[in-house]
C-alpha atoms as an extended CHARMM CRD file, in Angstrom:
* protein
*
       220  EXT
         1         1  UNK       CA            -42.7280000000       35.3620000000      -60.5830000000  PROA      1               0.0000000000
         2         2  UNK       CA            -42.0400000000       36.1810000000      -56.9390000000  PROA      2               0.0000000000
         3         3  UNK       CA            -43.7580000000       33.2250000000      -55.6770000000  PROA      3               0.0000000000
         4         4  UNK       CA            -42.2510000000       30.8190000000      -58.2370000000  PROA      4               0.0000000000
         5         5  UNK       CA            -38.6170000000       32.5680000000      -57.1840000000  PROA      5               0.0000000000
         6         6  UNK       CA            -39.8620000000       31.7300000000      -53.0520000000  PROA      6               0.0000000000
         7         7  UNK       CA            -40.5870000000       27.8640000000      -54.3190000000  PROA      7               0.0000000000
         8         8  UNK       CA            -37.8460000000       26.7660000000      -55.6680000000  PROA      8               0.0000000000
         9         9  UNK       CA            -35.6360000000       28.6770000000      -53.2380000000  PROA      9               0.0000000000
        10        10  UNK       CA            -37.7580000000       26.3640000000      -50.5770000000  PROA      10              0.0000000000
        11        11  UNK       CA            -36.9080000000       23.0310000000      -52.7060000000  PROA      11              0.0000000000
        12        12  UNK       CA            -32.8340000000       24.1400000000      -52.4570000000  PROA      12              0.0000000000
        13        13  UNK       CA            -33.2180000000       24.4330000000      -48.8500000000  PROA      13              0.0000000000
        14        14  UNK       CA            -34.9830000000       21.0450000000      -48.5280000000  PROA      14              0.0000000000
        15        15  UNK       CA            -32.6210000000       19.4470000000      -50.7160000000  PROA      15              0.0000000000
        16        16  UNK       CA            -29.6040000000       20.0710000000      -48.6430000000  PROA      16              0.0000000000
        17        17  UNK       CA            -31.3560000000       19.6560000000      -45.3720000000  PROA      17              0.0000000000
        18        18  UNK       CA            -31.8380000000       15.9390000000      -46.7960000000  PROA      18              0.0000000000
        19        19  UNK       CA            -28.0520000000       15.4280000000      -48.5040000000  PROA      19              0.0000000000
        20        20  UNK       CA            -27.1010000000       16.7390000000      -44.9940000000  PROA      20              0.0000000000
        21        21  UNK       CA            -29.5540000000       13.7210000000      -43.1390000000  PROA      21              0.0000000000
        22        22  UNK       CA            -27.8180000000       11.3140000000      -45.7100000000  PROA      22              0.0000000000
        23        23  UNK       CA            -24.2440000000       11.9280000000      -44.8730000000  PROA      23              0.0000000000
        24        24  UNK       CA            -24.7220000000       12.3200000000      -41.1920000000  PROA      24              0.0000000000
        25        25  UNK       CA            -26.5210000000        8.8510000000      -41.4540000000  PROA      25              0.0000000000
        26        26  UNK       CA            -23.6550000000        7.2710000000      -43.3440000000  PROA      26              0.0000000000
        27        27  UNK       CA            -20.7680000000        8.1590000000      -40.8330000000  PROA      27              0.0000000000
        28        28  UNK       CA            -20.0530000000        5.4660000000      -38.4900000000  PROA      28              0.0000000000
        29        29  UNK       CA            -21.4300000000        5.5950000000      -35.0890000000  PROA      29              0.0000000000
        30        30  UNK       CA            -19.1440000000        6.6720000000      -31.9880000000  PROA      30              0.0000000000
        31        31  UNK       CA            -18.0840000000        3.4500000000      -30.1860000000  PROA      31              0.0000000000
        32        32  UNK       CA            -16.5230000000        3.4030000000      -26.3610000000  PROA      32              0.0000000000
        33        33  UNK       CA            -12.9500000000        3.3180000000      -26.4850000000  PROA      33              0.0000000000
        34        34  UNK       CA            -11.5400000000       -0.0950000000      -27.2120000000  PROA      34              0.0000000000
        35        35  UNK       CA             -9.0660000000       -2.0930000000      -25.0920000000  PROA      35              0.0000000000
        36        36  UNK       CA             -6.7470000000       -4.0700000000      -26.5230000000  PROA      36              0.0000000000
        37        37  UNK       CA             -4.9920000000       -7.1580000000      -24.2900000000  PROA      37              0.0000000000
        38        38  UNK       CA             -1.1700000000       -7.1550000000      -24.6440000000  PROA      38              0.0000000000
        39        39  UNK       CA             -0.3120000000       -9.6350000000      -22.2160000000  PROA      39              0.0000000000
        40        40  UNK       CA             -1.6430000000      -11.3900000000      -19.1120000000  PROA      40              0.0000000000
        41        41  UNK       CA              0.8770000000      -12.7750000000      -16.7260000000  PROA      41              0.0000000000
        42        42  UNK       CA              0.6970000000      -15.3850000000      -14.1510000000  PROA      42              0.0000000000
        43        43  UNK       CA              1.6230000000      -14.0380000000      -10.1640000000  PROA      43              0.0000000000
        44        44  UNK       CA              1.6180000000      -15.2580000000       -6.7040000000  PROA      44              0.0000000000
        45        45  UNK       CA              0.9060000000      -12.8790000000       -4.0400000000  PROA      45              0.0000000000
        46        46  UNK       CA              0.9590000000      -13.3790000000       -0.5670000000  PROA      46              0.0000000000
        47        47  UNK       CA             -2.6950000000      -12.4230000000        1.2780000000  PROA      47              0.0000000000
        48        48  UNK       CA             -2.6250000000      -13.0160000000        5.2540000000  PROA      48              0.0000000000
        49        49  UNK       CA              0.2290000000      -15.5840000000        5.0910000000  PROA      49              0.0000000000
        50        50  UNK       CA             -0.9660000000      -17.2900000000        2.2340000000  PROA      50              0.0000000000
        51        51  UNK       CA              0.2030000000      -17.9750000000       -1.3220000000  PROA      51              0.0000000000
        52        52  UNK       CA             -2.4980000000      -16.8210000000       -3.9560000000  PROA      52              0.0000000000
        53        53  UNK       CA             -2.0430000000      -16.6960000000       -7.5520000000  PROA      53              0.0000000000
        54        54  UNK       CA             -2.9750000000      -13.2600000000       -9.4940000000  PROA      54              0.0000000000
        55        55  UNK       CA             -3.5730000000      -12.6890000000      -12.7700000000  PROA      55              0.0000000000
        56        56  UNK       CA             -2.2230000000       -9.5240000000      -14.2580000000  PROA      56              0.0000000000
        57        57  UNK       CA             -3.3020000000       -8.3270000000      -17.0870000000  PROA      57              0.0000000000
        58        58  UNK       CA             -1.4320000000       -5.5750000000      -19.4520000000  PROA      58              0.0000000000
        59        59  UNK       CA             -4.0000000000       -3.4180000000      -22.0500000000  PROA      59              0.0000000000
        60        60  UNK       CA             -3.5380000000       -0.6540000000      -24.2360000000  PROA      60              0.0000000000
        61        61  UNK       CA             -6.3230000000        1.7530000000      -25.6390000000  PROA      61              0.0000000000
        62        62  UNK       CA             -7.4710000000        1.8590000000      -28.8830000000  PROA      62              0.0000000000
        63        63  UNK       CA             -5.4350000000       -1.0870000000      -30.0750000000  PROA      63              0.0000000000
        64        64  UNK       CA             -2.3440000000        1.2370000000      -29.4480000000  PROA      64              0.0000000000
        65        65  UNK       CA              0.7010000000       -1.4410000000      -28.0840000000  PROA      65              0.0000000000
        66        66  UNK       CA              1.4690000000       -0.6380000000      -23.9180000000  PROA      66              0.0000000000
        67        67  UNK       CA              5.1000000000        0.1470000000      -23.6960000000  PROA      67              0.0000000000
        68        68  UNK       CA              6.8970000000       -2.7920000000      -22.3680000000  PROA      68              0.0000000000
        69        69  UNK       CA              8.6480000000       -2.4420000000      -19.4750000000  PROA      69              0.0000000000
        70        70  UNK       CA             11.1730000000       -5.1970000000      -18.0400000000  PROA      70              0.0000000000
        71        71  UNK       CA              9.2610000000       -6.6250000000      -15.2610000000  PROA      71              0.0000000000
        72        72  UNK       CA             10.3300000000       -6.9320000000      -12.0490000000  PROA      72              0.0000000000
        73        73  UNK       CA             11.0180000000      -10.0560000000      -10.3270000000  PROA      73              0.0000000000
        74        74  UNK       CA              8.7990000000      -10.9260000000       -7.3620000000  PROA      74              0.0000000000
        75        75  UNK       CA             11.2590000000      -12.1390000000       -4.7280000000  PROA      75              0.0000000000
        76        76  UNK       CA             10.1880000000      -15.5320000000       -2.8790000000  PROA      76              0.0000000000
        77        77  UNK       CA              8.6370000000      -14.8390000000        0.0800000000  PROA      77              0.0000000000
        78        78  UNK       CA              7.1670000000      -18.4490000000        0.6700000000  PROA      78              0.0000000000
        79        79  UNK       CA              8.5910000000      -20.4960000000        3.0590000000  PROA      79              0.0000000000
        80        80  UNK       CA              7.6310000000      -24.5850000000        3.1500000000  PROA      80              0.0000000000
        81        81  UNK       CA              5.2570000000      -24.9900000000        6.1790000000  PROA      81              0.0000000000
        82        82  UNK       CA              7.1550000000      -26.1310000000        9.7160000000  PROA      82              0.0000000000
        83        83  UNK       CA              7.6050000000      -29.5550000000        9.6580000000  PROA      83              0.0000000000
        84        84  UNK       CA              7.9100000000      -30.3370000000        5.9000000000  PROA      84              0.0000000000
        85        85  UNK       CA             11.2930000000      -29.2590000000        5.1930000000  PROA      85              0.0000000000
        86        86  UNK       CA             13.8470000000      -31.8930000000        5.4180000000  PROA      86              0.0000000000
        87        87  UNK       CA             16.5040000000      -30.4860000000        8.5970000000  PROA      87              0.0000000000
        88        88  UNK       CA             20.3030000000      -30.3080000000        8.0320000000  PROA      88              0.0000000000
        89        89  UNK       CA             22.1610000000      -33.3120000000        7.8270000000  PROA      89              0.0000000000
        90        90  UNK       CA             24.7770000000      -33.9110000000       10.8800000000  PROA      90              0.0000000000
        91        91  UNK       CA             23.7610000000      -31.2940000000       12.4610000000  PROA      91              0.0000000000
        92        92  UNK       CA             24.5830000000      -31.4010000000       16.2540000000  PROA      92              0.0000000000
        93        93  UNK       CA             24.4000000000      -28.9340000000       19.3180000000  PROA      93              0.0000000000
        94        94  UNK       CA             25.7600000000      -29.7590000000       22.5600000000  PROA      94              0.0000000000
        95        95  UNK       CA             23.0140000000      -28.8930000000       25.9100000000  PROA      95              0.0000000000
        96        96  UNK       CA             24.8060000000      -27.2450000000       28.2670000000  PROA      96              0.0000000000
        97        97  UNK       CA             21.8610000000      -26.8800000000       30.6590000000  PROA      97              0.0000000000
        98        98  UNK       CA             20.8970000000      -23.3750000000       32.4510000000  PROA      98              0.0000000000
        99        99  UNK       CA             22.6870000000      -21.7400000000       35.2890000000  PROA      99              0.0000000000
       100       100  UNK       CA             21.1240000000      -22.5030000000       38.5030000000  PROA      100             0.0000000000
       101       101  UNK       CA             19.5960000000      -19.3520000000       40.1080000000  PROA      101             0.0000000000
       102       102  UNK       CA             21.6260000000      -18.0460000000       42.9450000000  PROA      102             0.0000000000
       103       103  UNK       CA             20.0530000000      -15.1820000000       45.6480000000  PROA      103             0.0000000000
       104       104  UNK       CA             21.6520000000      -12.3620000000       46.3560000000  PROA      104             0.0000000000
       105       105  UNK       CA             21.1700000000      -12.8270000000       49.5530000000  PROA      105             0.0000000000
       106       106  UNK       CA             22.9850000000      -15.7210000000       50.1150000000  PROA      106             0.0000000000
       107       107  UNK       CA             25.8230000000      -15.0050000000       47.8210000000  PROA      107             0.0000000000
       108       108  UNK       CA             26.1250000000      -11.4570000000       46.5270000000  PROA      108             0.0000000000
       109       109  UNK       CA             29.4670000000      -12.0600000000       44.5720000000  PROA      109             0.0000000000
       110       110  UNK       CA             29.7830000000      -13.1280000000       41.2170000000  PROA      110             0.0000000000
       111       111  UNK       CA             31.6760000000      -13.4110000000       37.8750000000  PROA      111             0.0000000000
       112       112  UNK       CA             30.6600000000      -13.6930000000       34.5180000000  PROA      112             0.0000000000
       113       113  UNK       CA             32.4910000000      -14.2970000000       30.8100000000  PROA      113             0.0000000000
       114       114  UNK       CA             32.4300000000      -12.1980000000       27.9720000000  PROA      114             0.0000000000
       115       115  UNK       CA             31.0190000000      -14.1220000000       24.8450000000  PROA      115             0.0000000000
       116       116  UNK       CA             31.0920000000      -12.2350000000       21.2290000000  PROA      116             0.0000000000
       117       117  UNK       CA             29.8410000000      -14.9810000000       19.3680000000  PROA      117             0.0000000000
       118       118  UNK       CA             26.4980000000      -14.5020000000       17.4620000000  PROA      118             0.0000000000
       119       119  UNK       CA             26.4530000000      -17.8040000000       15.9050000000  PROA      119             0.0000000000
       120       120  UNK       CA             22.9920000000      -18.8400000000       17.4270000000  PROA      120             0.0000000000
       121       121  UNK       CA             21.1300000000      -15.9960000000       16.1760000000  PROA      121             0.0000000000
       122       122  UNK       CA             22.4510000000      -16.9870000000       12.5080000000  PROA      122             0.0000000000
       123       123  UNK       CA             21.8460000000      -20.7900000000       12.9350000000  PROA      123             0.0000000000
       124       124  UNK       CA             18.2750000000      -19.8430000000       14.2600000000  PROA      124             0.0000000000
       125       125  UNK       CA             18.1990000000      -17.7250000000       11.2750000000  PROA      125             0.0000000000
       126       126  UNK       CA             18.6280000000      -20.1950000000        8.7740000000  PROA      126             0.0000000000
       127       127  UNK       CA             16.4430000000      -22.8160000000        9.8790000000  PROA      127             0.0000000000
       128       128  UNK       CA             13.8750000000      -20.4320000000        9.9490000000  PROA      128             0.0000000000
       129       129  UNK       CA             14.4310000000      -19.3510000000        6.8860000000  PROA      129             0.0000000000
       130       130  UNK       CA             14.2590000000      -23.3270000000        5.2830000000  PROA      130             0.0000000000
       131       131  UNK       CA             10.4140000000      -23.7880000000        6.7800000000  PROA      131             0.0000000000
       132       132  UNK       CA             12.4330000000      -25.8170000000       10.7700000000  PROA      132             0.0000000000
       133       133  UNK       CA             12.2930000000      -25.1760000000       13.7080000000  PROA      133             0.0000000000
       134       134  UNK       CA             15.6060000000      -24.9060000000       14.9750000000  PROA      134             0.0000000000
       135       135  UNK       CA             16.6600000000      -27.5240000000       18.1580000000  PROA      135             0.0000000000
       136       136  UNK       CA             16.1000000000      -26.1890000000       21.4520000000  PROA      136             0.0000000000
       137       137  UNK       CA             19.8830000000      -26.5910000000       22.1200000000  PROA      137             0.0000000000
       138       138  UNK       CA             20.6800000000      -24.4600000000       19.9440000000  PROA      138             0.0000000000
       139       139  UNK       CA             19.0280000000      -21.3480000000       21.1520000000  PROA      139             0.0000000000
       140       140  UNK       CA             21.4410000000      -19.3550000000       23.2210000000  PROA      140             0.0000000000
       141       141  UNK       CA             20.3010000000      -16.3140000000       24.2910000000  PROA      141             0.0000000000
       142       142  UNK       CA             23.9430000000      -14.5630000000       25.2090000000  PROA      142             0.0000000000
       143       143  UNK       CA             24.6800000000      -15.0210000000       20.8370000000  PROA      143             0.0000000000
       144       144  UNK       CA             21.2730000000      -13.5720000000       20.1830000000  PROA      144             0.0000000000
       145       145  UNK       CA             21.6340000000      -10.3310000000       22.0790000000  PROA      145             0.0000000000
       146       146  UNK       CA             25.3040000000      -10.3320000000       20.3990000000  PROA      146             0.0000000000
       147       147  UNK       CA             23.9400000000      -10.4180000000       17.2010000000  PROA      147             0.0000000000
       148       148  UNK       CA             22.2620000000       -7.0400000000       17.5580000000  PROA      148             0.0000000000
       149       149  UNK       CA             23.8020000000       -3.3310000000       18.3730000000  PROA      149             0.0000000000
       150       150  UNK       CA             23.0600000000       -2.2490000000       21.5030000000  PROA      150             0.0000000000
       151       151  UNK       CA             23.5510000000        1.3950000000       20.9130000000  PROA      151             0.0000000000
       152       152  UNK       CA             26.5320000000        1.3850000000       23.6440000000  PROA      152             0.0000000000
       153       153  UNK       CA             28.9700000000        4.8160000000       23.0530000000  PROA      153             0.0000000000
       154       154  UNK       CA             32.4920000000        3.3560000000       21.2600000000  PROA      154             0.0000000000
       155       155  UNK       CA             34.9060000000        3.9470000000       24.5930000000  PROA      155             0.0000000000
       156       156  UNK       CA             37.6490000000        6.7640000000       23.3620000000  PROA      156             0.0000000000
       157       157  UNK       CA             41.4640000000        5.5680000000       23.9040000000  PROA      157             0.0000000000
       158       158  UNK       CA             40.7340000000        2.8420000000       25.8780000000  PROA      158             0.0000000000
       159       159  UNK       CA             40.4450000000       -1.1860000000       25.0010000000  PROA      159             0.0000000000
       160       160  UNK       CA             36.3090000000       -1.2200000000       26.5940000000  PROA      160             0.0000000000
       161       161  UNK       CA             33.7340000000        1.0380000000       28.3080000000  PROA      161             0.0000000000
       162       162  UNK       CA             31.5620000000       -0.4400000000       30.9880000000  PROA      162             0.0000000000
       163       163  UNK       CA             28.0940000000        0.7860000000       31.1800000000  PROA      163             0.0000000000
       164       164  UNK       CA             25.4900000000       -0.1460000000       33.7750000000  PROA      164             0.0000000000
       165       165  UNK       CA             21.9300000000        0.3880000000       34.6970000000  PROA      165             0.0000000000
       166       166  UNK       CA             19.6880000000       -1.0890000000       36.7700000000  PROA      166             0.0000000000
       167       167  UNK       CA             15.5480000000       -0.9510000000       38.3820000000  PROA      167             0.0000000000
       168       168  UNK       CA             13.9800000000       -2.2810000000       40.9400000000  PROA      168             0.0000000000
       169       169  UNK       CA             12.7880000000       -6.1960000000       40.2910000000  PROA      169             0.0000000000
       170       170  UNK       CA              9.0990000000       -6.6060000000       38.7840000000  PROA      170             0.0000000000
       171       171  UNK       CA              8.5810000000      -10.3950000000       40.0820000000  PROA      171             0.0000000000
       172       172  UNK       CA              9.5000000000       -9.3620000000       44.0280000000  PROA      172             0.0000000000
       173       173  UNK       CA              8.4050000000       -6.5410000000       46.2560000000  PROA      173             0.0000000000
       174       174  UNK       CA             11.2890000000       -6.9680000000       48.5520000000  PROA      174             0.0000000000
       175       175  UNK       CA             13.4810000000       -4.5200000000       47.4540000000  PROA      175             0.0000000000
       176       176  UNK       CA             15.7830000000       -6.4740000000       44.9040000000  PROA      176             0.0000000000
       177       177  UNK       CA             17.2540000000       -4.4280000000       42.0470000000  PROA      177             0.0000000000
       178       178  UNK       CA             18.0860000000       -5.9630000000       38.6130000000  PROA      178             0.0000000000
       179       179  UNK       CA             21.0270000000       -4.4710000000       37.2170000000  PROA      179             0.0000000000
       180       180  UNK       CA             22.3030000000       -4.8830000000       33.5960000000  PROA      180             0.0000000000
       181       181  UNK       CA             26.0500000000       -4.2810000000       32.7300000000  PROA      181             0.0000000000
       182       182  UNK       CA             26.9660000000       -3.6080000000       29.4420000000  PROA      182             0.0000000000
       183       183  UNK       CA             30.7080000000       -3.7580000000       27.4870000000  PROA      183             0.0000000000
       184       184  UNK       CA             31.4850000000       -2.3640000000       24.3950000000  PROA      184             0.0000000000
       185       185  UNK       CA             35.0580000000       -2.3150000000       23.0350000000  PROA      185             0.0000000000
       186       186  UNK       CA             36.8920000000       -0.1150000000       21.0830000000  PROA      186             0.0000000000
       187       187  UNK       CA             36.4370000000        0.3230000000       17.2940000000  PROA      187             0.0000000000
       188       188  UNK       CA             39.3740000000        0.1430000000       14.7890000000  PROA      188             0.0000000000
       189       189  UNK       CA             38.6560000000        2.7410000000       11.6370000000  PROA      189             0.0000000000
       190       190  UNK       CA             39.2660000000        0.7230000000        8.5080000000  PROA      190             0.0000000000
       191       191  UNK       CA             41.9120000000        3.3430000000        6.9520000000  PROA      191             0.0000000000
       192       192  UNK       CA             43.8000000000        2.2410000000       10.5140000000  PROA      192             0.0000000000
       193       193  UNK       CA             43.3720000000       -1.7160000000       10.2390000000  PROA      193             0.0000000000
       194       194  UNK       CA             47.1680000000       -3.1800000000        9.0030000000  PROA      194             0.0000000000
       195       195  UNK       CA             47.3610000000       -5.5810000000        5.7860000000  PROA      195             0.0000000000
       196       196  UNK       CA             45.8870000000       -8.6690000000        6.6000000000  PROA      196             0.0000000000
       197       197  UNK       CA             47.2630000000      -11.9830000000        4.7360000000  PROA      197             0.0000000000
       198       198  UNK       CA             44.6570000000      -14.8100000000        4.9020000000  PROA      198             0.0000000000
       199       199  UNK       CA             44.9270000000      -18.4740000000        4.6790000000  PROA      199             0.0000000000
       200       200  UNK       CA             41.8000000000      -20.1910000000        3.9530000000  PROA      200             0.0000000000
       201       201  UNK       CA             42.1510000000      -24.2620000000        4.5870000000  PROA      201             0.0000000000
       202       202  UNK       CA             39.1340000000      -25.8450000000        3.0000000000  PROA      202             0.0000000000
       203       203  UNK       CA             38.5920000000      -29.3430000000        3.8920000000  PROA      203             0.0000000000
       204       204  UNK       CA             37.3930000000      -31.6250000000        1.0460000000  PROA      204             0.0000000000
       205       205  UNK       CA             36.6530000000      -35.1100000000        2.7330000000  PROA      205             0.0000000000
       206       206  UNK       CA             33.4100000000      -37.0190000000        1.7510000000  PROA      206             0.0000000000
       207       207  UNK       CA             31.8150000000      -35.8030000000        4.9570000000  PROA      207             0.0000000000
       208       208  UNK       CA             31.9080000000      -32.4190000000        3.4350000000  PROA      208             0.0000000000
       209       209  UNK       CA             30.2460000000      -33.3290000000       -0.0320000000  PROA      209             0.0000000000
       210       210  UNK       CA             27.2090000000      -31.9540000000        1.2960000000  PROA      210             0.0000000000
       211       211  UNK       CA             24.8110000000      -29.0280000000       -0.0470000000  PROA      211             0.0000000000
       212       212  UNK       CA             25.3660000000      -26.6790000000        3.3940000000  PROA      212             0.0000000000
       213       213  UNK       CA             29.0890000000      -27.3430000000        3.3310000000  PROA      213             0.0000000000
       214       214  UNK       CA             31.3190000000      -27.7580000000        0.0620000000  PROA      214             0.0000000000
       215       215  UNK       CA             28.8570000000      -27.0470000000       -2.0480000000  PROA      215             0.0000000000
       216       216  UNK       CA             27.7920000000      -23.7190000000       -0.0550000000  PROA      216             0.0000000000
       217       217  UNK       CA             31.5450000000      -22.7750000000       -0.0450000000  PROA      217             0.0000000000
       218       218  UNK       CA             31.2480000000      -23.6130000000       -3.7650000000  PROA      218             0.0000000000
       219       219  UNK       CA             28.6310000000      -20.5990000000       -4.2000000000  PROA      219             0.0000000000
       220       220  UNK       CA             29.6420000000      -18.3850000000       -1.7340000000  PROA      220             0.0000000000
């Protein structure tokens, strides 16, 4: 009776063991994570100077959809190569020719004119900017320093400050200095500056139906 009791008690135990096997067998398998592909977007990156299109690609696991984010726009940072753009029309800068070089030596007076116009720089600027190389003549090198701050001290309660420095020439062994003199005028604070009434007279001839003239007043 024992021994019949020990039997069956062994045919239980090998009767789950194999309803356990079965169900084990009959769930599904464990798979690597999915990815899903939302959205793939065209770009165009720059790599050493050059224009190269990128795809981007936007997933989410598991089939889950990414949250969508407004996408920034890539600012254009290609320019047309030099020589392909097509340069400003009527366009024209006068050559006034360089300064002869005068020595010291010879004549150690001299005067010079204050110029506050930075107009090159910003003429330079924009053909540049279009893919051209901007004319020779209009490359002055007095509107380019203009254009930047010099770090001068603002002169207090006076109209300028005059600041010099100079160093002993690197292209002669003679004993010529180079000096540099600097002006810097006075600075109105804006709470100071008086009412201002302006007059703007806009000339609208045909010569000015152009795209960097009317039309750029037009947008601005």
């Amino acid at each position: 009776m024992k021994s019949r009791t020990t039997l069956s008690h062994f045919f239980v135990l090998v009767l789950m063991l194999s309803a356990a096997l079965v169900l084990s067998a009959c769930q599904p398998a464990a798979t690597p994570e999915t990815i899903t592909v939302v959205e793939t977007v065209m770009v165009t990156e720059i790599v050493e100077g050059e224009p190269v299109e990128v795809v981007i690609t936007t997933t989410a696991p598991n089939g889950n959809p990414a949250v969508e984010e407004p996408a920034a726009e890539a600012p254009n940072t290609t320019l047309p190569p030099i020589g392909e753009a097509t340069p400003p029309v009527d366009n024209f800068f006068q050559d006034y020719g360089l300064n002869p070089y005068v020595d010291t030596y010879e004549d150690h007076l001299s005067t010079f004119a204050i110029d506050v116009d930075t107009a090159s720089y910003s003429v330079a600027r924009r053909y540049v900017n279009d893919g051209l190389l901007p004319p020779a003549e209009a490359i002055r090198p007095e509107e380019f320093i203009n254009s930047f701050e010099q770090g001068y001290p603002t002169p207090p309660d006076v109209a300028f400050g005059i600041y010099a420095d100079g160093a002993p020439s690197p292209f002669a062994n003679d004993g010529t200095h180079l000096i540099r003199i600097g002006i810097q005028g006075y600075e109105i604070p804006e709470w100071q500056r008086k009412p201002a009434s302006l007059t703007f007279v806009i000339d609208v001839s045909g010569s000015m139906d152009m795209e960097n003239r009317l039309e750029l007043v037009k947008r601005s």
